[in-house]
């Protein structure tokens, strides 16, 4: 009876929705805890064993080194506030390298959230199929993106740049990124947004409740011919059709546009380094001192009918997806959903080396 009611709500919302969509709607998915777990696990890129570097993971409790969408669907709990989302969301952990001792200290998440954008389009936006694998960013690069610090996500307008850093500050004097930087020795500023750039900023991000933020935009066109797990070729970014709408290639499926916002508690280290000297101290878990290799992964564990209902009916915006109407399964308020690290090793505190023994590289540290 309950599932029938949900199906009825969903079918009515779909029947009342036109395929053509004139404006963006969105809802921010929030989480009940800072993370589900931290560990060297990546069931998409490195299934079956430890991944080369550490990740912070949010989402369903069935996450593991071998997790699939079906596994996640059977999660006993999830850190997502919307019940019915057992997906897994993960990204590289962040470390502080002490300029005096050379030792590494783990940086805690301040908080993380995921925007679900439902773009204006001539397509019908559909729910993620169960088990869809998506990966954005290049964990191996130490080079600036071809498009510089622009925020372009439309391949018809030039190189796509899906990963950036945001540094909210009380004042932008001196600038967080030097205007003359070409990216080879320091990050590059976005000329249209002083608080945003590519590569780590050389400044303390000290705005109230808004420390250093990692930004990751996912593509929203899925190629069913490539398949759910072929993460290198199964996704693409939509293009502007000239009428303000973003469309996918013919035969592809338009899915929600995910945007990770991950705030790191970098102010805890603000009195231990000197900004503006070309020696910013933060490093990603893969050993990247540039920040160019920022990346993100997504493995869908959604109840597809529920997500379709949200796509078709909800525009809760920053109030949060948990404020959408018709969330039949309700919301999660339990902040106790955690699992042990998938790999038994020291991953926090003061360390001589990064987990996985990744050497530090990029900018003043030299190439990989």
Short mmCIF file of C-alpha atoms in Angstrom, two decimals:
data_model
loop_
_atom_site.label_atom_id
_atom_site.label_comp_id
_atom_site.label_asym_id
_atom_site.label_seq_id
_atom_site.Cartn_x
_atom_site.Cartn_y
_atom_site.Cartn_z
CA UNK A 1 0.00 0.00 0.00
CA UNK A 2 2.79 2.43 0.95
CA UNK A 3 4.89 1.70 -2.11
CA UNK A 4 1.78 1.92 -4.28
CA UNK A 5 1.12 5.39 -2.87
CA UNK A 6 4.67 6.48 -3.65
CA UNK A 7 4.37 5.12 -7.17
CA UNK A 8 1.09 7.00 -7.62
CA UNK A 9 2.63 10.27 -6.41
CA UNK A 10 5.57 9.78 -8.75
CA UNK A 11 3.44 8.88 -11.76
CA UNK A 12 1.21 11.91 -11.21
CA UNK A 13 4.21 14.22 -10.94
CA UNK A 14 5.68 12.80 -14.15
CA UNK A 15 2.40 13.08 -16.03
CA UNK A 16 2.02 16.72 -14.95
CA UNK A 17 5.59 17.63 -15.88
CA UNK A 18 6.51 18.72 -19.38
CA UNK A 19 9.67 17.32 -20.87
CA UNK A 20 10.91 20.80 -21.83
CA UNK A 21 12.23 22.65 -18.79
CA UNK A 22 12.73 26.42 -18.93
CA UNK A 23 14.67 27.12 -15.75
CA UNK A 24 17.01 25.46 -13.30
CA UNK A 25 15.57 24.03 -10.10
CA UNK A 26 17.65 22.46 -7.37
CA UNK A 27 17.80 20.99 -3.90
CA UNK A 28 20.80 20.67 -1.59
CA UNK A 29 21.35 17.23 -0.08
CA UNK A 30 22.74 17.47 3.42
CA UNK A 31 24.21 14.80 5.66
CA UNK A 32 23.78 13.82 9.29
CA UNK A 33 27.47 13.33 10.02
CA UNK A 34 30.78 14.67 8.76
CA UNK A 35 31.49 11.33 7.09
CA UNK A 36 30.45 7.69 6.97
CA UNK A 37 34.09 6.59 7.03
CA UNK A 38 37.62 7.55 6.03
CA UNK A 39 39.83 5.02 4.28
CA UNK A 40 41.82 3.90 1.26
CA UNK A 41 38.82 2.51 -0.58
CA UNK A 42 37.51 3.26 -4.07
CA UNK A 43 35.16 0.56 -5.39
CA UNK A 44 34.93 2.32 -8.77
CA UNK A 45 38.57 2.94 -9.70
CA UNK A 46 40.28 0.35 -7.46
CA UNK A 47 37.69 -2.36 -6.71
CA UNK A 48 38.63 -5.25 -4.49
CA UNK A 49 41.52 -3.79 -2.55
CA UNK A 50 43.07 -0.69 -1.02
CA UNK A 51 43.09 2.41 -3.20
CA UNK A 52 46.38 4.31 -3.53
CA UNK A 53 45.17 7.20 -1.37
CA UNK A 54 42.74 8.09 1.38
CA UNK A 55 39.14 9.22 0.82
CA UNK A 56 36.38 10.72 2.93
CA UNK A 57 33.13 8.86 2.23
CA UNK A 58 29.51 9.93 2.74
CA UNK A 59 26.35 7.88 2.24
CA UNK A 60 25.17 4.30 2.63
CA UNK A 61 26.63 1.96 5.25
CA UNK A 62 27.15 -0.91 2.79
CA UNK A 63 30.09 0.99 1.28
CA UNK A 64 33.18 -1.20 0.90
CA UNK A 65 36.10 -1.82 -1.46
CA UNK A 66 33.74 -4.01 -3.52
CA UNK A 67 30.50 -2.04 -3.17
CA UNK A 68 27.95 -2.03 -5.99
CA UNK A 69 24.69 -0.19 -6.34
CA UNK A 70 22.78 -3.27 -5.22
CA UNK A 71 25.01 -3.54 -2.16
CA UNK A 72 24.36 0.09 -1.26
CA UNK A 73 20.62 -0.40 -1.67
CA UNK A 74 20.82 -2.84 1.24
CA UNK A 75 22.54 -0.37 3.58
CA UNK A 76 21.33 -0.47 7.19
CA UNK A 77 21.73 3.31 7.46
CA UNK A 78 22.92 6.31 5.48
CA UNK A 79 24.41 9.67 6.35
CA UNK A 80 22.19 11.30 3.68
CA UNK A 81 19.36 13.20 5.34
CA UNK A 82 16.86 11.91 2.76
CA UNK A 83 15.88 8.31 3.45
CA UNK A 84 15.92 6.39 0.21
CA UNK A 85 19.35 7.68 -0.80
CA UNK A 86 21.95 5.04 0.02
CA UNK A 87 24.38 6.31 -2.61
CA UNK A 88 28.08 6.70 -1.86
CA UNK A 89 29.88 10.01 -2.36
CA UNK A 90 33.64 10.26 -1.86
CA UNK A 91 36.63 12.55 -2.46
CA UNK A 92 40.32 12.71 -1.46
CA UNK A 93 41.17 13.56 2.13
CA UNK A 94 43.17 16.69 2.97
CA UNK A 95 46.33 17.01 5.06
CA UNK A 96 48.39 19.81 6.58
CA UNK A 97 52.16 19.49 6.14
CA UNK A 98 53.86 21.25 9.02
CA UNK A 99 56.43 23.69 7.57
CA UNK A 100 58.73 23.16 10.56
CA UNK A 101 58.60 19.40 11.13
CA UNK A 102 57.59 18.15 7.68
CA UNK A 103 55.04 15.87 9.33
CA UNK A 104 51.46 15.42 8.13
CA UNK A 105 48.26 16.04 10.07
CA UNK A 106 44.78 15.11 8.91
CA UNK A 107 42.37 17.99 8.28
CA UNK A 108 38.80 17.44 9.45
CA UNK A 109 35.77 18.16 7.31
CA UNK A 110 33.95 21.26 8.51
CA UNK A 111 30.90 20.07 6.59
CA UNK A 112 29.97 18.77 3.15
CA UNK A 113 26.85 18.99 1.02
CA UNK A 114 25.78 17.98 -2.48
CA UNK A 115 23.72 20.18 -4.78
CA UNK A 116 21.28 18.37 -7.06
CA UNK A 117 20.72 20.70 -10.02
CA UNK A 118 17.88 19.98 -12.44
CA UNK A 119 18.88 22.03 -15.46
CA UNK A 120 16.74 23.78 -18.07
CA UNK A 121 16.62 21.31 -20.95
CA UNK A 122 14.70 19.95 -23.90
CA UNK A 123 15.39 16.47 -22.49
CA UNK A 124 13.52 14.66 -19.76
CA UNK A 125 15.69 14.57 -16.66
CA UNK A 126 15.65 11.07 -15.20
CA UNK A 127 16.80 9.50 -11.95
CA UNK A 128 20.23 7.92 -11.73
CA UNK A 129 20.01 4.23 -12.60
CA UNK A 130 20.98 2.00 -9.70
CA UNK A 131 24.72 1.32 -9.74
CA UNK A 132 25.74 4.23 -11.96
CA UNK A 133 29.47 4.99 -11.56
CA UNK A 134 30.71 8.56 -12.03
CA UNK A 135 34.22 9.92 -11.58
CA UNK A 136 35.31 13.54 -12.08
CA UNK A 137 38.85 14.91 -12.03
CA UNK A 138 42.30 13.41 -12.58
CA UNK A 139 44.07 12.09 -9.49
CA UNK A 140 47.39 11.93 -11.37
CA UNK A 141 47.65 15.49 -12.67
CA UNK A 142 49.77 18.24 -11.17
CA UNK A 143 49.16 20.62 -14.07
CA UNK A 144 46.63 23.47 -14.33
CA UNK A 145 43.55 22.85 -16.48
CA UNK A 146 43.65 23.90 -20.14
CA UNK A 147 40.88 26.42 -19.61
CA UNK A 148 42.58 28.13 -16.68
CA UNK A 149 40.32 29.11 -13.79
CA UNK A 150 37.13 29.63 -15.77
CA UNK A 151 34.05 27.83 -14.49
CA UNK A 152 33.02 26.51 -17.91
CA UNK A 153 30.95 23.31 -17.89
CA UNK A 154 29.73 23.50 -21.52
CA UNK A 155 32.01 21.59 -23.94
CA UNK A 156 30.72 23.67 -26.87
CA UNK A 157 32.31 26.75 -25.28
CA UNK A 158 35.80 25.40 -24.70
CA UNK A 159 37.59 23.14 -22.21
CA UNK A 160 35.42 21.99 -19.32
CA UNK A 161 36.77 22.80 -15.87
CA UNK A 162 34.79 20.79 -13.29
CA UNK A 163 37.04 21.14 -10.22
CA UNK A 164 37.95 24.33 -8.39
CA UNK A 165 38.77 25.69 -4.94
CA UNK A 166 36.92 28.45 -3.10
CA UNK A 167 38.57 30.53 -0.37
CA UNK A 168 36.03 32.74 1.44
CA UNK A 169 37.84 35.53 3.29
CA UNK A 170 37.07 38.56 5.41
CA UNK A 171 39.14 40.57 2.96
CA UNK A 172 40.75 39.66 -0.36
CA UNK A 173 43.83 41.80 0.29
CA UNK A 174 46.32 40.44 -0.58
CA UNK A 175 44.62 38.19 -3.17
CA UNK A 176 44.26 34.45 -2.53
CA UNK A 177 45.72 33.68 -5.98
CA UNK A 178 48.23 35.97 -7.70
CA UNK A 179 46.74 37.63 -10.78
CA UNK A 180 49.89 37.00 -12.86
CA UNK A 181 50.15 33.27 -12.05
CA UNK A 182 50.28 30.87 -15.01
CA UNK A 183 49.66 27.87 -12.76
CA UNK A 184 53.15 26.36 -12.91
CA UNK A 185 54.28 27.61 -9.48
CA UNK A 186 50.99 28.60 -7.84
CA UNK A 187 47.24 28.48 -8.41
CA UNK A 188 45.30 30.63 -10.88
CA UNK A 189 42.53 33.06 -9.88
CA UNK A 190 39.10 33.23 -11.46
CA UNK A 191 39.03 36.80 -12.77
CA UNK A 192 35.26 36.92 -12.30
CA UNK A 193 35.27 35.68 -8.69
CA UNK A 194 38.04 36.70 -6.27
CA UNK A 195 37.11 33.90 -3.88
CA UNK A 196 37.58 31.14 -6.48
CA UNK A 197 40.47 29.63 -8.39
CA UNK A 198 42.18 26.46 -9.55
CA UNK A 199 44.93 25.05 -7.39
CA UNK A 200 45.27 25.72 -3.69
CA UNK A 201 45.11 29.38 -2.59
CA UNK A 202 48.07 30.95 -0.79
CA UNK A 203 45.90 32.50 1.91
CA UNK A 204 44.00 31.71 5.09
CA UNK A 205 40.34 31.16 4.21
CA UNK A 206 38.89 32.88 7.26
CA UNK A 207 35.33 33.91 6.45
CA UNK A 208 32.86 33.04 9.23
CA UNK A 209 31.73 29.39 8.93
CA UNK A 210 33.25 29.20 5.44
CA UNK A 211 36.81 27.83 5.38
CA UNK A 212 38.64 26.34 2.36
CA UNK A 213 36.16 24.62 0.05
CA UNK A 214 36.64 21.95 -2.60
CA UNK A 215 34.18 22.25 -5.51
CA UNK A 216 33.45 19.34 -7.86
CA UNK A 217 30.89 19.45 -10.70
CA UNK A 218 29.73 16.17 -12.22
CA UNK A 219 28.52 15.63 -15.81
CA UNK A 220 24.81 14.97 -16.30
CA UNK A 221 24.60 13.01 -19.56
CA UNK A 222 24.72 9.21 -19.25
CA UNK A 223 25.46 6.98 -22.24
CA UNK A 224 23.59 3.68 -21.70
CA UNK A 225 25.60 2.06 -24.50
CA UNK A 226 28.78 2.55 -22.45
CA UNK A 227 27.20 1.01 -19.36
CA UNK A 228 26.88 1.77 -15.68
CA UNK A 229 30.42 0.91 -14.63
CA UNK A 230 32.46 2.21 -17.58
CA UNK A 231 33.25 5.41 -15.69
CA UNK A 232 35.87 6.64 -18.18
CA UNK A 233 33.42 6.98 -21.09
CA UNK A 234 29.86 6.71 -19.78
CA UNK A 235 29.32 10.38 -18.88
CA UNK A 236 29.49 13.76 -20.63
CA UNK A 237 28.53 17.36 -19.94
CA UNK A 238 25.45 18.76 -21.71
CA UNK A 239 25.72 21.55 -24.26
CA UNK A 240 23.73 24.76 -24.68
CA UNK A 241 21.31 24.42 -27.58
CA UNK A 242 21.14 28.17 -28.10
CA UNK A 243 17.84 28.61 -26.28
CA UNK A 244 19.31 28.62 -22.79
CA UNK A 245 18.68 24.92 -22.33
CA UNK A 246 21.33 22.27 -21.76
CA UNK A 247 20.82 19.08 -23.76
CA UNK A 248 22.51 15.69 -23.92
CA UNK A 249 23.58 13.89 -27.11
CA UNK A 250 20.85 11.92 -28.84
CA UNK A 251 20.29 8.55 -27.19
CA UNK A 252 21.91 9.63 -23.92
CA UNK A 253 20.00 10.03 -20.65
CA UNK A 254 19.88 13.38 -18.87
CA UNK A 255 20.42 12.87 -15.12
CA UNK A 256 20.81 15.40 -12.28
CA UNK A 257 23.89 17.60 -12.21
CA UNK A 258 25.73 16.91 -8.93
CA UNK A 259 27.90 19.54 -7.31
CA UNK A 260 30.03 18.61 -4.28
CA UNK A 261 30.84 21.36 -1.78
CA UNK A 262 33.37 20.18 0.80
CA UNK A 263 34.46 22.62 3.50
CA UNK A 264 37.70 21.77 5.32
CA UNK A 265 38.55 23.03 8.80
CA UNK A 266 41.76 24.75 7.70
CA UNK A 267 41.47 27.66 10.20
CA UNK A 268 42.72 25.23 12.87
CA UNK A 269 46.17 25.58 11.26
CA UNK A 270 46.10 29.31 10.49
CA UNK A 271 48.75 30.28 13.06
CA UNK A 272 51.23 27.65 11.87
CA UNK A 273 52.13 28.95 8.42
CA UNK A 274 52.70 32.28 6.65
CA UNK A 275 50.40 33.03 3.71
CA UNK A 276 51.57 34.84 0.59
CA UNK A 277 55.05 33.32 0.50
CA UNK A 278 54.46 30.69 -2.19
CA UNK A 279 54.59 27.80 0.27
CA UNK A 280 50.98 26.93 1.07
CA UNK A 281 51.00 23.86 3.37
CA UNK A 282 47.97 21.80 2.38
CA UNK A 283 48.23 18.59 0.39
CA UNK A 284 45.70 16.11 -0.93
CA UNK A 285 45.90 12.49 0.19
CA UNK A 286 47.50 11.46 -3.11
CA UNK A 287 50.49 13.70 -2.38
CA UNK A 288 49.34 16.61 -4.54
CA UNK A 289 50.54 19.97 -3.21
CA UNK A 290 48.91 21.89 -6.09
CA UNK A 291 45.25 20.95 -5.61
CA UNK A 292 44.85 20.42 -9.37
CA UNK A 293 44.13 16.72 -8.87
CA UNK A 294 40.99 17.32 -6.84
CA UNK A 295 38.42 14.70 -7.83
CA UNK A 296 35.17 13.09 -6.76
CA UNK A 297 33.32 9.79 -7.13
CA UNK A 298 29.65 8.84 -7.02
CA UNK A 299 28.01 5.40 -6.91
CA UNK A 300 24.24 5.54 -7.10
CA UNK A 301 22.22 3.73 -4.48
CA UNK A 302 19.05 5.79 -4.85
CA UNK A 303 15.51 4.52 -4.76
CA UNK A 304 14.86 5.56 -8.36
CA UNK A 305 11.15 6.30 -7.93
CA UNK A 306 11.85 8.61 -5.01
CA UNK A 307 14.61 10.48 -6.84
CA UNK A 308 12.37 10.87 -9.90
CA UNK A 309 9.69 12.37 -7.67
CA UNK A 310 12.24 14.86 -6.30
CA UNK A 311 13.42 15.77 -9.81
CA UNK A 312 9.87 16.38 -11.03
CA UNK A 313 8.44 18.22 -8.04
CA UNK A 314 11.08 19.73 -5.77
CA UNK A 315 12.76 23.14 -5.89
CA UNK A 316 13.72 23.40 -2.22
CA UNK A 317 17.03 25.09 -3.03
CA UNK A 318 19.27 25.81 -0.06
CA UNK A 319 16.51 24.94 2.39
CA UNK A 320 17.58 21.38 1.72
CA UNK A 321 16.30 18.30 -0.07
CA UNK A 322 14.98 17.05 3.25
CA UNK A 323 12.38 19.86 2.97
CA UNK A 324 10.95 18.49 -0.30
CA UNK A 325 7.33 17.39 -0.11
CA UNK A 326 6.34 13.78 -0.65
CA UNK A 327 9.46 12.18 0.86
CA UNK A 328 7.62 9.00 1.64
CA UNK A 329 10.50 7.29 3.47
CA UNK A 330 11.06 10.36 5.62
CA UNK A 331 14.34 11.89 6.73
CA UNK A 332 17.38 10.72 8.67
CA UNK A 333 18.19 12.52 11.91
CA UNK A 334 20.54 9.90 13.34
CA UNK A 335 24.17 11.05 13.32
CA UNK A 336 25.49 7.65 14.42
CA UNK A 337 25.74 6.09 10.94
CA UNK A 338 29.43 5.23 10.63
CA UNK A 339 31.46 2.20 9.58
CA UNK A 340 35.08 1.22 10.33
CA UNK A 341 37.78 2.26 7.89
CA UNK A 342 37.91 -0.39 5.12
CA UNK A 343 41.71 -0.66 5.50
CA UNK A 344 43.30 -1.06 8.92
CA UNK A 345 46.04 1.58 9.20
CA UNK A 346 46.83 4.90 10.88
CA UNK A 347 44.90 7.62 9.04
CA UNK A 348 44.72 10.53 11.49
CA UNK A 349 46.85 12.47 13.92
CA UNK A 350 50.48 13.38 13.27
CA UNK A 351 52.18 11.15 10.69
CA UNK A 352 55.60 10.86 9.06
CA UNK A 353 54.05 9.91 5.72
CA UNK A 354 50.68 10.02 4.00
CA UNK A 355 48.55 6.84 4.16
CA UNK A 356 49.63 4.70 1.22
CA UNK A 357 53.08 6.31 1.48
CA UNK A 358 52.35 8.77 -1.33
CA UNK A 359 55.27 11.14 -1.97
CA UNK A 360 54.44 14.84 -2.06
CA UNK A 361 54.74 16.50 -5.48
CA UNK A 362 53.83 19.57 -7.50
CA UNK A 363 54.95 23.21 -7.59
CA UNK A 364 57.94 23.74 -5.25
CA UNK A 365 58.13 19.98 -4.49
CA UNK A 366 58.80 19.01 -8.11
CA UNK A 367 57.03 16.57 -10.48
CA UNK A 368 55.33 13.30 -9.55
#
